[in-house]
PDB file of C-alpha atoms in Angstrom:
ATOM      1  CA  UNK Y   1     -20.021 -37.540  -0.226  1.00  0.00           C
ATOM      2  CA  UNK Y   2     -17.391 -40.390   0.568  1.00  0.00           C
ATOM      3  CA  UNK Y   3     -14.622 -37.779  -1.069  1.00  0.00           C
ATOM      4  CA  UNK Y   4     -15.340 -35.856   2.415  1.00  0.00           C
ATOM      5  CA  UNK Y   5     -13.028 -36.014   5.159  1.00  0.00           C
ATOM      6  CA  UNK Y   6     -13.083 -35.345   8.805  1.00  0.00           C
ATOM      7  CA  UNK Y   7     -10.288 -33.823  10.679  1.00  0.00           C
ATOM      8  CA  UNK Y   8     -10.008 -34.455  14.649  1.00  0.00           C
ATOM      9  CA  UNK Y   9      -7.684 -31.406  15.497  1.00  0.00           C
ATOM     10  CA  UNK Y  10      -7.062 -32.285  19.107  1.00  0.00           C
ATOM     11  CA  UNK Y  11      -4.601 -32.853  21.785  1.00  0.00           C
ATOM     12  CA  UNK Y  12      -3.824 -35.792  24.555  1.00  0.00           C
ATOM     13  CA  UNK Y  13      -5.919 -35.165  27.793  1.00  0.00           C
ATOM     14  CA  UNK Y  14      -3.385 -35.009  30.141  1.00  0.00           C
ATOM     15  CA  UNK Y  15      -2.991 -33.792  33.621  1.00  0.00           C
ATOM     16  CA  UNK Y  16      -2.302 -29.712  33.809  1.00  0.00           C
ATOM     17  CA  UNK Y  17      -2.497 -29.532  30.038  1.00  0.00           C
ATOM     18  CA  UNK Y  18      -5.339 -28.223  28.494  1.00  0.00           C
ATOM     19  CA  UNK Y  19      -8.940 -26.908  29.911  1.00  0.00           C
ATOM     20  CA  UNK Y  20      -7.273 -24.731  31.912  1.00  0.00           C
ATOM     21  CA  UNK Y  21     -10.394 -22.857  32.888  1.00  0.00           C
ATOM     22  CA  UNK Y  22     -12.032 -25.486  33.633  1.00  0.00           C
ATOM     23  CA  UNK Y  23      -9.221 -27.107  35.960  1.00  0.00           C
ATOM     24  CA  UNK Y  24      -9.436 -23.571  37.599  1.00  0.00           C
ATOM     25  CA  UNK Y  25     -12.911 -24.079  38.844  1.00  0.00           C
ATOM     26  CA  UNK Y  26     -12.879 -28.127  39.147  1.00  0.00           C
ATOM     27  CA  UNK Y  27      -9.486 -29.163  39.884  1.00  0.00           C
ATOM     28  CA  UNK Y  28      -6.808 -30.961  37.396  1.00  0.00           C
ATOM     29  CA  UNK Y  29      -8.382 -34.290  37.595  1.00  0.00           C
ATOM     30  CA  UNK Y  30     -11.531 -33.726  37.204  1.00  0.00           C
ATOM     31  CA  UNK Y  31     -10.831 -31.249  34.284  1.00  0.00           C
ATOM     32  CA  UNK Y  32      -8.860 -34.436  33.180  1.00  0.00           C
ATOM     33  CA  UNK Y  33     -11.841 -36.259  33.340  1.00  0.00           C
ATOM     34  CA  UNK Y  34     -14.108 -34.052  31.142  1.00  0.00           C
ATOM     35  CA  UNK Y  35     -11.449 -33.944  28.244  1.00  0.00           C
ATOM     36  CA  UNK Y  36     -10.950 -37.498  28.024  1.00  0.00           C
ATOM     37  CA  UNK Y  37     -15.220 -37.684  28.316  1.00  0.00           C
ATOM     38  CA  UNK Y  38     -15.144 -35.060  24.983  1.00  0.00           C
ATOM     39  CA  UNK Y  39     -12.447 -36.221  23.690  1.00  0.00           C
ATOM     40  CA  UNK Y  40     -14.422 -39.739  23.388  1.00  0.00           C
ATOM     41  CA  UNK Y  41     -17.437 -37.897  22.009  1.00  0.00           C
ATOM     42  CA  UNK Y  42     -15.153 -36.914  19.161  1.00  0.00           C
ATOM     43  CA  UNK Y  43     -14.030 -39.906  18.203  1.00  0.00           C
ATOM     44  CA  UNK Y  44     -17.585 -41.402  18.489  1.00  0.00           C
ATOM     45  CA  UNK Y  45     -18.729 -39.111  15.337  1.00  0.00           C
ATOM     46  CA  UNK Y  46     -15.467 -39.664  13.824  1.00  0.00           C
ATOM     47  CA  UNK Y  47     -16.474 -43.828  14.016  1.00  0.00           C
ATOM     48  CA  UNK Y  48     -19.746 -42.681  12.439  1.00  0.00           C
ATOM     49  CA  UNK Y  49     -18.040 -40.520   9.870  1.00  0.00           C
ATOM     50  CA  UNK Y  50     -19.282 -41.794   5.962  1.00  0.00           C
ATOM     51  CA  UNK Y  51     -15.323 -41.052   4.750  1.00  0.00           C
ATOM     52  CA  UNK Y  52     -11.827 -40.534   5.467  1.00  0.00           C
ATOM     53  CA  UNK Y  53     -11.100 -39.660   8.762  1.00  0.00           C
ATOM     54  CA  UNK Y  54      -7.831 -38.031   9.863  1.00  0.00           C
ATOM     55  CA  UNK Y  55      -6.823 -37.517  13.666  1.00  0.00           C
ATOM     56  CA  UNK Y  56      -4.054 -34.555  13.677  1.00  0.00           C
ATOM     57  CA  UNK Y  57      -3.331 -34.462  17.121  1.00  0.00           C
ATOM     58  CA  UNK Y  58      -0.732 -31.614  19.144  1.00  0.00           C
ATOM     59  CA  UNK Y  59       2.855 -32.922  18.464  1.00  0.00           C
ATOM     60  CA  UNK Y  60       4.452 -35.764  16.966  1.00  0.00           C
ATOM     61  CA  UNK Y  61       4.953 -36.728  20.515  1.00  0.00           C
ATOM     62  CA  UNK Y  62       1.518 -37.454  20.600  1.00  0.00           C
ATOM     63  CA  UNK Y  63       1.648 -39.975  17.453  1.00  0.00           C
ATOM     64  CA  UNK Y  64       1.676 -43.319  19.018  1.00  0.00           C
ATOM     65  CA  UNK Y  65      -1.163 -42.446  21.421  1.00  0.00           C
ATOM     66  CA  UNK Y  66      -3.304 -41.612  18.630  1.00  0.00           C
ATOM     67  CA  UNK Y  67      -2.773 -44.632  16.898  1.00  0.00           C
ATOM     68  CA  UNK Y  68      -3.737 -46.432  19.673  1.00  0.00           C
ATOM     69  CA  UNK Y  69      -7.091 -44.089  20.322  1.00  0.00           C
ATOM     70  CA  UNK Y  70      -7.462 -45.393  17.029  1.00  0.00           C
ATOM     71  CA  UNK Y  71      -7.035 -48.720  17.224  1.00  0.00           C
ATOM     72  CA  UNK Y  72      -9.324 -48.847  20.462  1.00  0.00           C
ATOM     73  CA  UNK Y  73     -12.474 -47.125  18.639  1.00  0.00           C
ATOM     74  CA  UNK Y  74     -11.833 -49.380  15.582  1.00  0.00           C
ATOM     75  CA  UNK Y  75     -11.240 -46.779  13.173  1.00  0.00           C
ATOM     76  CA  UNK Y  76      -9.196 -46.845  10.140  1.00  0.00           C
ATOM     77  CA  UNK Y  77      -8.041 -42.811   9.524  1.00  0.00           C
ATOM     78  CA  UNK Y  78      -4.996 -41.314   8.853  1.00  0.00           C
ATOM     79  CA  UNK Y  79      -2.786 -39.846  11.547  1.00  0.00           C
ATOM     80  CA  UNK Y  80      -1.371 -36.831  10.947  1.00  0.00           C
ATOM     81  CA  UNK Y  81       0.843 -34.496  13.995  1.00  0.00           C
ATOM     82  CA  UNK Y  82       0.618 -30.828  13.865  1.00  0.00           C
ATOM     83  CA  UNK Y  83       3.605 -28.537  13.665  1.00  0.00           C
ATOM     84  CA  UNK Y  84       4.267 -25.838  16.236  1.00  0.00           C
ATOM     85  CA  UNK Y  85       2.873 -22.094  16.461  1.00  0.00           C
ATOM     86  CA  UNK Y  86      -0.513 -20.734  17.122  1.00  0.00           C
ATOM     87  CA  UNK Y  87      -3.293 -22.400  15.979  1.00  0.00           C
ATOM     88  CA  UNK Y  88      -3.735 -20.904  12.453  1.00  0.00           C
ATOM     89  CA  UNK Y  89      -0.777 -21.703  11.091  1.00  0.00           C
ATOM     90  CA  UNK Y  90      -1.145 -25.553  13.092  1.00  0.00           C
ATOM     91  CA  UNK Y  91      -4.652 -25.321  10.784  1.00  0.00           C
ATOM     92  CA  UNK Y  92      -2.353 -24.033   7.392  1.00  0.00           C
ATOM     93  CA  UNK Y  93      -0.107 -26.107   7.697  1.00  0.00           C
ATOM     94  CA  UNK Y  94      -2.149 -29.616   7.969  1.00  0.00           C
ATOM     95  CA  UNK Y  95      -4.535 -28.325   5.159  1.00  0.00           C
ATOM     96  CA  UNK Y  96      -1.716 -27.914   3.152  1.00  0.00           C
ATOM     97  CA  UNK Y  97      -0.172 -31.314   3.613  1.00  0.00           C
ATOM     98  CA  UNK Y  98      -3.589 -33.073   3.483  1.00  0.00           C
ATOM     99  CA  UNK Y  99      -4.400 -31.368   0.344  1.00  0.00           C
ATOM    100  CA  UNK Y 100      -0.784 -32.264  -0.983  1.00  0.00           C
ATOM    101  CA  UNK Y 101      -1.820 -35.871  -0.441  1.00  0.00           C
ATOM    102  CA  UNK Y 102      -5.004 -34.888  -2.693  1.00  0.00           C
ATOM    103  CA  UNK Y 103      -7.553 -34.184  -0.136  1.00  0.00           C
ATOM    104  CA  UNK Y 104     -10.393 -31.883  -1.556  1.00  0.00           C
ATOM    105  CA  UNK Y 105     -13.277 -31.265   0.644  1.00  0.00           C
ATOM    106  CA  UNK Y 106     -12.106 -31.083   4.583  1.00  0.00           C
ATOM    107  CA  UNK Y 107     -13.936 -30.953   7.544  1.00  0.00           C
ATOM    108  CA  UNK Y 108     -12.224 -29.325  10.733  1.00  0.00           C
ATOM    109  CA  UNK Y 109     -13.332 -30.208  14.417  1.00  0.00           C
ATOM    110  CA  UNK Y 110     -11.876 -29.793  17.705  1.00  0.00           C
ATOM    111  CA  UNK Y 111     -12.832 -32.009  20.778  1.00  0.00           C
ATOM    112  CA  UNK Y 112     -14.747 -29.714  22.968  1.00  0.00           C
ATOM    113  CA  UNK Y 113     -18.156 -29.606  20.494  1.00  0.00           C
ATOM    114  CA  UNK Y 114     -19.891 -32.685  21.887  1.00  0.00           C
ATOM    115  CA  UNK Y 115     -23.716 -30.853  20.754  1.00  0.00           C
ATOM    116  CA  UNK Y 116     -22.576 -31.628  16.832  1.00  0.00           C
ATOM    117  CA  UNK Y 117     -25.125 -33.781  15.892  1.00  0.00           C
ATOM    118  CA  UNK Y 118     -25.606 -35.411  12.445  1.00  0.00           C
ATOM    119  CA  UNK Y 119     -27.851 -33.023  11.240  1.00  0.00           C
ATOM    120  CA  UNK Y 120     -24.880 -30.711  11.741  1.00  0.00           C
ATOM    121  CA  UNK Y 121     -22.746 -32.684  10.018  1.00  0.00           C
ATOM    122  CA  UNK Y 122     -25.045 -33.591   6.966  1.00  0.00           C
ATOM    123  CA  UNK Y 123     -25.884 -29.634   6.437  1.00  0.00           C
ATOM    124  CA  UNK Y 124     -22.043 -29.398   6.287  1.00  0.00           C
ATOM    125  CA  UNK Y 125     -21.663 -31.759   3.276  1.00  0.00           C
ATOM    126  CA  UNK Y 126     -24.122 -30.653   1.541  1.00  0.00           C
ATOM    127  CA  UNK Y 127     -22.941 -26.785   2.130  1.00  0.00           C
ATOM    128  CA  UNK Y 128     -19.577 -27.872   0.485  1.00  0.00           C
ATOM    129  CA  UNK Y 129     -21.379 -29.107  -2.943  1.00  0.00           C
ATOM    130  CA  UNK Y 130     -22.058 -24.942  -3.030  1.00  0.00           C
ATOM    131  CA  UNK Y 131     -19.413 -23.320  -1.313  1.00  0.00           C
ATOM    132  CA  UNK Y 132     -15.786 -22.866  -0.988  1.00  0.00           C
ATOM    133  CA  UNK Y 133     -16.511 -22.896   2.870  1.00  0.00           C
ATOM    134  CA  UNK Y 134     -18.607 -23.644   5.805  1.00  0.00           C
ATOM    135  CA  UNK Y 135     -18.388 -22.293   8.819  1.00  0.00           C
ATOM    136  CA  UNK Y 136     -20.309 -23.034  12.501  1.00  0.00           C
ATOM    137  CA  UNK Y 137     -19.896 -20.303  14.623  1.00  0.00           C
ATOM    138  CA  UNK Y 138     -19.827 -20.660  18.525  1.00  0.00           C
ATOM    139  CA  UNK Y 139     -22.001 -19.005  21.074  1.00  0.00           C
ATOM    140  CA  UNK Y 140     -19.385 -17.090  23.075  1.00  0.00           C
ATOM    141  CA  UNK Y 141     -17.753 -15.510  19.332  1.00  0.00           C
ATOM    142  CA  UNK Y 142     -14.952 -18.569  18.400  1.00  0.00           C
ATOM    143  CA  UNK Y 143     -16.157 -21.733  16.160  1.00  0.00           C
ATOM    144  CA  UNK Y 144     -16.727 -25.299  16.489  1.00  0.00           C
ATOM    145  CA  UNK Y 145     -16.278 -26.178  12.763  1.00  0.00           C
ATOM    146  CA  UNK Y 146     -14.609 -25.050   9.955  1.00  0.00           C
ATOM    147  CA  UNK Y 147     -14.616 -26.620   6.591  1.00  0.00           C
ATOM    148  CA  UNK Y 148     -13.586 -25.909   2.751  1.00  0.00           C
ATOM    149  CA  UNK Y 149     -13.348 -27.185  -0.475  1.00  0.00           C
ATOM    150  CA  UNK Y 150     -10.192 -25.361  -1.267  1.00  0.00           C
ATOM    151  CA  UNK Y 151      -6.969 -24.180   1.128  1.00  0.00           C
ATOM    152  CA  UNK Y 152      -7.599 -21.755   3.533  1.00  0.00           C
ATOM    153  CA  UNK Y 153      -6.241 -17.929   3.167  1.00  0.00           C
ATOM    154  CA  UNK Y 154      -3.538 -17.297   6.021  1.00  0.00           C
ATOM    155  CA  UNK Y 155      -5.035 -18.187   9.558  1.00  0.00           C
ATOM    156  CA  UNK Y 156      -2.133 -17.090  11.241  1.00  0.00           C
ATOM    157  CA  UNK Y 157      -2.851 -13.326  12.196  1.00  0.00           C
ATOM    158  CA  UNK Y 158      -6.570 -14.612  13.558  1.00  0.00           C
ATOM    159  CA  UNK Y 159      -7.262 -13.733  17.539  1.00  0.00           C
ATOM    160  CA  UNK Y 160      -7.185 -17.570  18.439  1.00  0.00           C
ATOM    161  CA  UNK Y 161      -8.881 -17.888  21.585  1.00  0.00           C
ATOM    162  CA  UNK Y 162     -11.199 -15.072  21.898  1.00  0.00           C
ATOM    163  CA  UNK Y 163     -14.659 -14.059  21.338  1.00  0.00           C
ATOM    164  CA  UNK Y 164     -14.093 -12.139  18.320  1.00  0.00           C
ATOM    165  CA  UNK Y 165     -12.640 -14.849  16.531  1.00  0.00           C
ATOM    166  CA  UNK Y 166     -15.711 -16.312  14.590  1.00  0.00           C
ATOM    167  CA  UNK Y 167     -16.519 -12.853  13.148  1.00  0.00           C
ATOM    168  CA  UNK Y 168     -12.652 -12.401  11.779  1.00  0.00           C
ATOM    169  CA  UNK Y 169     -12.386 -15.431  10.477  1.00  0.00           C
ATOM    170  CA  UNK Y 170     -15.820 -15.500   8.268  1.00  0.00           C
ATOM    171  CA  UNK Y 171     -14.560 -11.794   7.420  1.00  0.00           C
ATOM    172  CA  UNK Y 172     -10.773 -13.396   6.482  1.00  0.00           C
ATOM    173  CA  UNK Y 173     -12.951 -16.492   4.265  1.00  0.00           C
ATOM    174  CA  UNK Y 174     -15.255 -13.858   2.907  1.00  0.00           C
ATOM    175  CA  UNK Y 175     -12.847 -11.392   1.546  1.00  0.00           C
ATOM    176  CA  UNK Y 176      -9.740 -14.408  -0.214  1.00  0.00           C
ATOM    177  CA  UNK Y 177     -12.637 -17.298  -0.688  1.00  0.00           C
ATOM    178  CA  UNK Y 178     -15.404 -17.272  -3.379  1.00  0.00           C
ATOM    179  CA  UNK Y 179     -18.191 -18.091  -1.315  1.00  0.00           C
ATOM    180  CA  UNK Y 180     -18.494 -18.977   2.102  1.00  0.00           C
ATOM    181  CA  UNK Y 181     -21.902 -20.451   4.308  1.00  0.00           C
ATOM    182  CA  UNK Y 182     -22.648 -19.730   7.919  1.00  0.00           C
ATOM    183  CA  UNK Y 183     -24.398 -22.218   9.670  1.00  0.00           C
ATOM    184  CA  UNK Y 184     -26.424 -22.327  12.893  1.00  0.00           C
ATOM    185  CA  UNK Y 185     -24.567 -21.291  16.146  1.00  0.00           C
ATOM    186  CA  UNK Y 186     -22.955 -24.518  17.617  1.00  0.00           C
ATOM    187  CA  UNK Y 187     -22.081 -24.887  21.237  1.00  0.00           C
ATOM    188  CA  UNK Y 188     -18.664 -25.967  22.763  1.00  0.00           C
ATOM    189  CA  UNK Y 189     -17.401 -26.625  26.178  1.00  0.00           C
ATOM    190  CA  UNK Y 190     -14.887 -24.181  27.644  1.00  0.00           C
ATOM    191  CA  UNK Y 191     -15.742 -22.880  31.351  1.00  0.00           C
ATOM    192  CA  UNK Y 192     -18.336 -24.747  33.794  1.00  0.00           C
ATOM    193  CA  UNK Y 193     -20.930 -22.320  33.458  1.00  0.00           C
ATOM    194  CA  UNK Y 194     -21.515 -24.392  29.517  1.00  0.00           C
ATOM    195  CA  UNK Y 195     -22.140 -27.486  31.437  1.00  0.00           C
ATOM    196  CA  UNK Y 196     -25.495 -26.583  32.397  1.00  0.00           C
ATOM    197  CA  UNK Y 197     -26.203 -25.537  28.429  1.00  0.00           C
ATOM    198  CA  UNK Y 198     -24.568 -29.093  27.662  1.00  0.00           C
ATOM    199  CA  UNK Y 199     -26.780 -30.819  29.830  1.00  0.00           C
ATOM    200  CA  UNK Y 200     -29.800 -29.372  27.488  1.00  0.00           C
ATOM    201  CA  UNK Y 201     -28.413 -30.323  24.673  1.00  0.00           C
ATOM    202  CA  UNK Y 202     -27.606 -34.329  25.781  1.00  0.00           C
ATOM    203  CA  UNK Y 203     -30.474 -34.768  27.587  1.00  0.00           C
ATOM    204  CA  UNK Y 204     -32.261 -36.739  24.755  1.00  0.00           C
ATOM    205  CA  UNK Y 205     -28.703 -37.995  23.122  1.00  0.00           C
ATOM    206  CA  UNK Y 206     -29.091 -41.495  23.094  1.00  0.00           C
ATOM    207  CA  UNK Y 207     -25.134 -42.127  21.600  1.00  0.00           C
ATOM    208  CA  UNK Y 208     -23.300 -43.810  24.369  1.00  0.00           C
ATOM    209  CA  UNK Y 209     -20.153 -41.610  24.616  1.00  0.00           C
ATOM    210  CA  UNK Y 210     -22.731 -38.711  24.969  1.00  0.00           C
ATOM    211  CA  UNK Y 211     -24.172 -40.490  27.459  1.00  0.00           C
ATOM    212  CA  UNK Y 212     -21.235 -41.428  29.291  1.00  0.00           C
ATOM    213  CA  UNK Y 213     -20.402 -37.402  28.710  1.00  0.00           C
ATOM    214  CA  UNK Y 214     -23.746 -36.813  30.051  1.00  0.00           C
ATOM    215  CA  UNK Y 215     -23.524 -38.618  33.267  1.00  0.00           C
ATOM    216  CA  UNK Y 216     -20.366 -37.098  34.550  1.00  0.00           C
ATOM    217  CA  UNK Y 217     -21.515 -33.484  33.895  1.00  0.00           C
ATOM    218  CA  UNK Y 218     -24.389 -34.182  35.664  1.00  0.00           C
ATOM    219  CA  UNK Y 219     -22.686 -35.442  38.838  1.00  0.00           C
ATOM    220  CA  UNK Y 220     -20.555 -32.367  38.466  1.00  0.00           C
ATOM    221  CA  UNK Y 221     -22.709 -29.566  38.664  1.00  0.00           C
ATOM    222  CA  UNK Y 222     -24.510 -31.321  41.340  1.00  0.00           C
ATOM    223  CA  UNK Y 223     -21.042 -31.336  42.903  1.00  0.00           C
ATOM    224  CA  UNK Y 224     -20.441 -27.653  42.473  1.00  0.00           C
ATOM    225  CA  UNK Y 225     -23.854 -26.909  43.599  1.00  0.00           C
ATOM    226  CA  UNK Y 226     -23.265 -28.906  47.324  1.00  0.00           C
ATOM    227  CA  UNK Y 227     -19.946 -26.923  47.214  1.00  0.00           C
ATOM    228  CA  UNK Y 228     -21.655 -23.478  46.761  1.00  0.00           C
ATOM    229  CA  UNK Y 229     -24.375 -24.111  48.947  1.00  0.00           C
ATOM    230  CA  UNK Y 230     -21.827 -25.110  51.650  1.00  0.00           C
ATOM    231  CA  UNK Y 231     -19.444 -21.732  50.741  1.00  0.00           C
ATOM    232  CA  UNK Y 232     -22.873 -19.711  51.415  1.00  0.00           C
ATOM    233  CA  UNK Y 233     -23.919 -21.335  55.077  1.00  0.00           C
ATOM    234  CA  UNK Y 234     -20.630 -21.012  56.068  1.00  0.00           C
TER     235      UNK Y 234
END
């Protein structure tokens, strides 16, 4: 399955940018913190990706910066910017231009999934010997991956964002795509109240980003939980 590559649709942790709910409820820098911790989870199981690997990350701004994130993990991939709009036609348009550059079977993640394990990711390529595409839905309705064998039908009109969109999109794939697989529900990290779910799932991860991931979640919710306790004896 070397023909298989894996896309790292992400964007630069930065400061105010990004994890917005979860800045809400922790504060911009530690927010900052937990996207540069999943963010690093990302790139781990891109290192330990068997095939291409391409980083597309939010602007062409952003180009340098992945280079570098790539040079630091050691990776040889392909970087690749988005374009500008909502995220289905960011998604259209870099399937298109990978596929112009003869990419067949493509594997879309974000940087928020850090409970993708390789089980996940072998079920995946072997889906794609069957099926035009695999998805992995998310527990609160979106998706943590997406991945085909042949373009995508127009993304653009999908509700991005909300918890209906896993549902519309496997509709969209199933109506324009000859066959599509659903796989298990996957788990990503958008509000504080998935930390304590995360914390499940890492418990036992022995890879050392997840660990690292692992560590500062914990310390975290044990944060918010001296905070609340002090909000209710007040």
């Amino acid at each position: 399955m070397m023909d298989v590559a894996l896309v790292l649709v992400h964007k630069k942790p930065q400061l105010g940018i990004g994890k917005q709910r979860l800045a809400a409820r922790l504060g911009e820098n530690q927010a900052l913190q937990v996207a540069q911790a999943l963010l690093n989870c990302a790139m781990e199981d891109a290192v330990a990706w068997p095939g291409p690997v391409v980083l597309a990350p939010a602007s062409d701004q952003d180009y340098d910066w992945a280079q570098q994130q790539a040079m630091q993990f050691r990776l040889p991939c392909r970087v690749i910017p988005q374009i500008s709009g909502n995220l289905g036609q960011r998604l259209n348009a870099l399937d298109l231009a990978l596929r112009r550059q003869d990419a067949t079977r493509l594997v879309y993640i974000g940087s928020d999934a850090p409970g993708l394990s390789e089980a996940d990711y072998a079920a995946v390529r072997s889906s794609l010997q069957q099926t035009d595409a695999v998805l992995m839905p998310a527990v609160d309705g979106g998706v943590v991956l997406m991945a085909s064998r042949c373009a995508w039908p127009d993304l653009s009109m999908l509700p991005w964002s909300t918890n209906c969109l896993g549902a519309e999109l496997a509709a969209r794939c199933r109506a324009e795509m000859r066959s599509v697989s659903v796989l298990d529900v996957g788990y990503d990290i958008d509000e504080p109240d998935d930390f304590f779910q995360l914390l499940c799932l890492l418990e036992t991860d022995r890879r050392p980003s997840r660990r690292a991931l692992y560590a500062l979640i914990r310390k975290l919710t044990s944060d918010m939980s001296i905070s609340l306790d002090r909000n209710q004896n007040a």
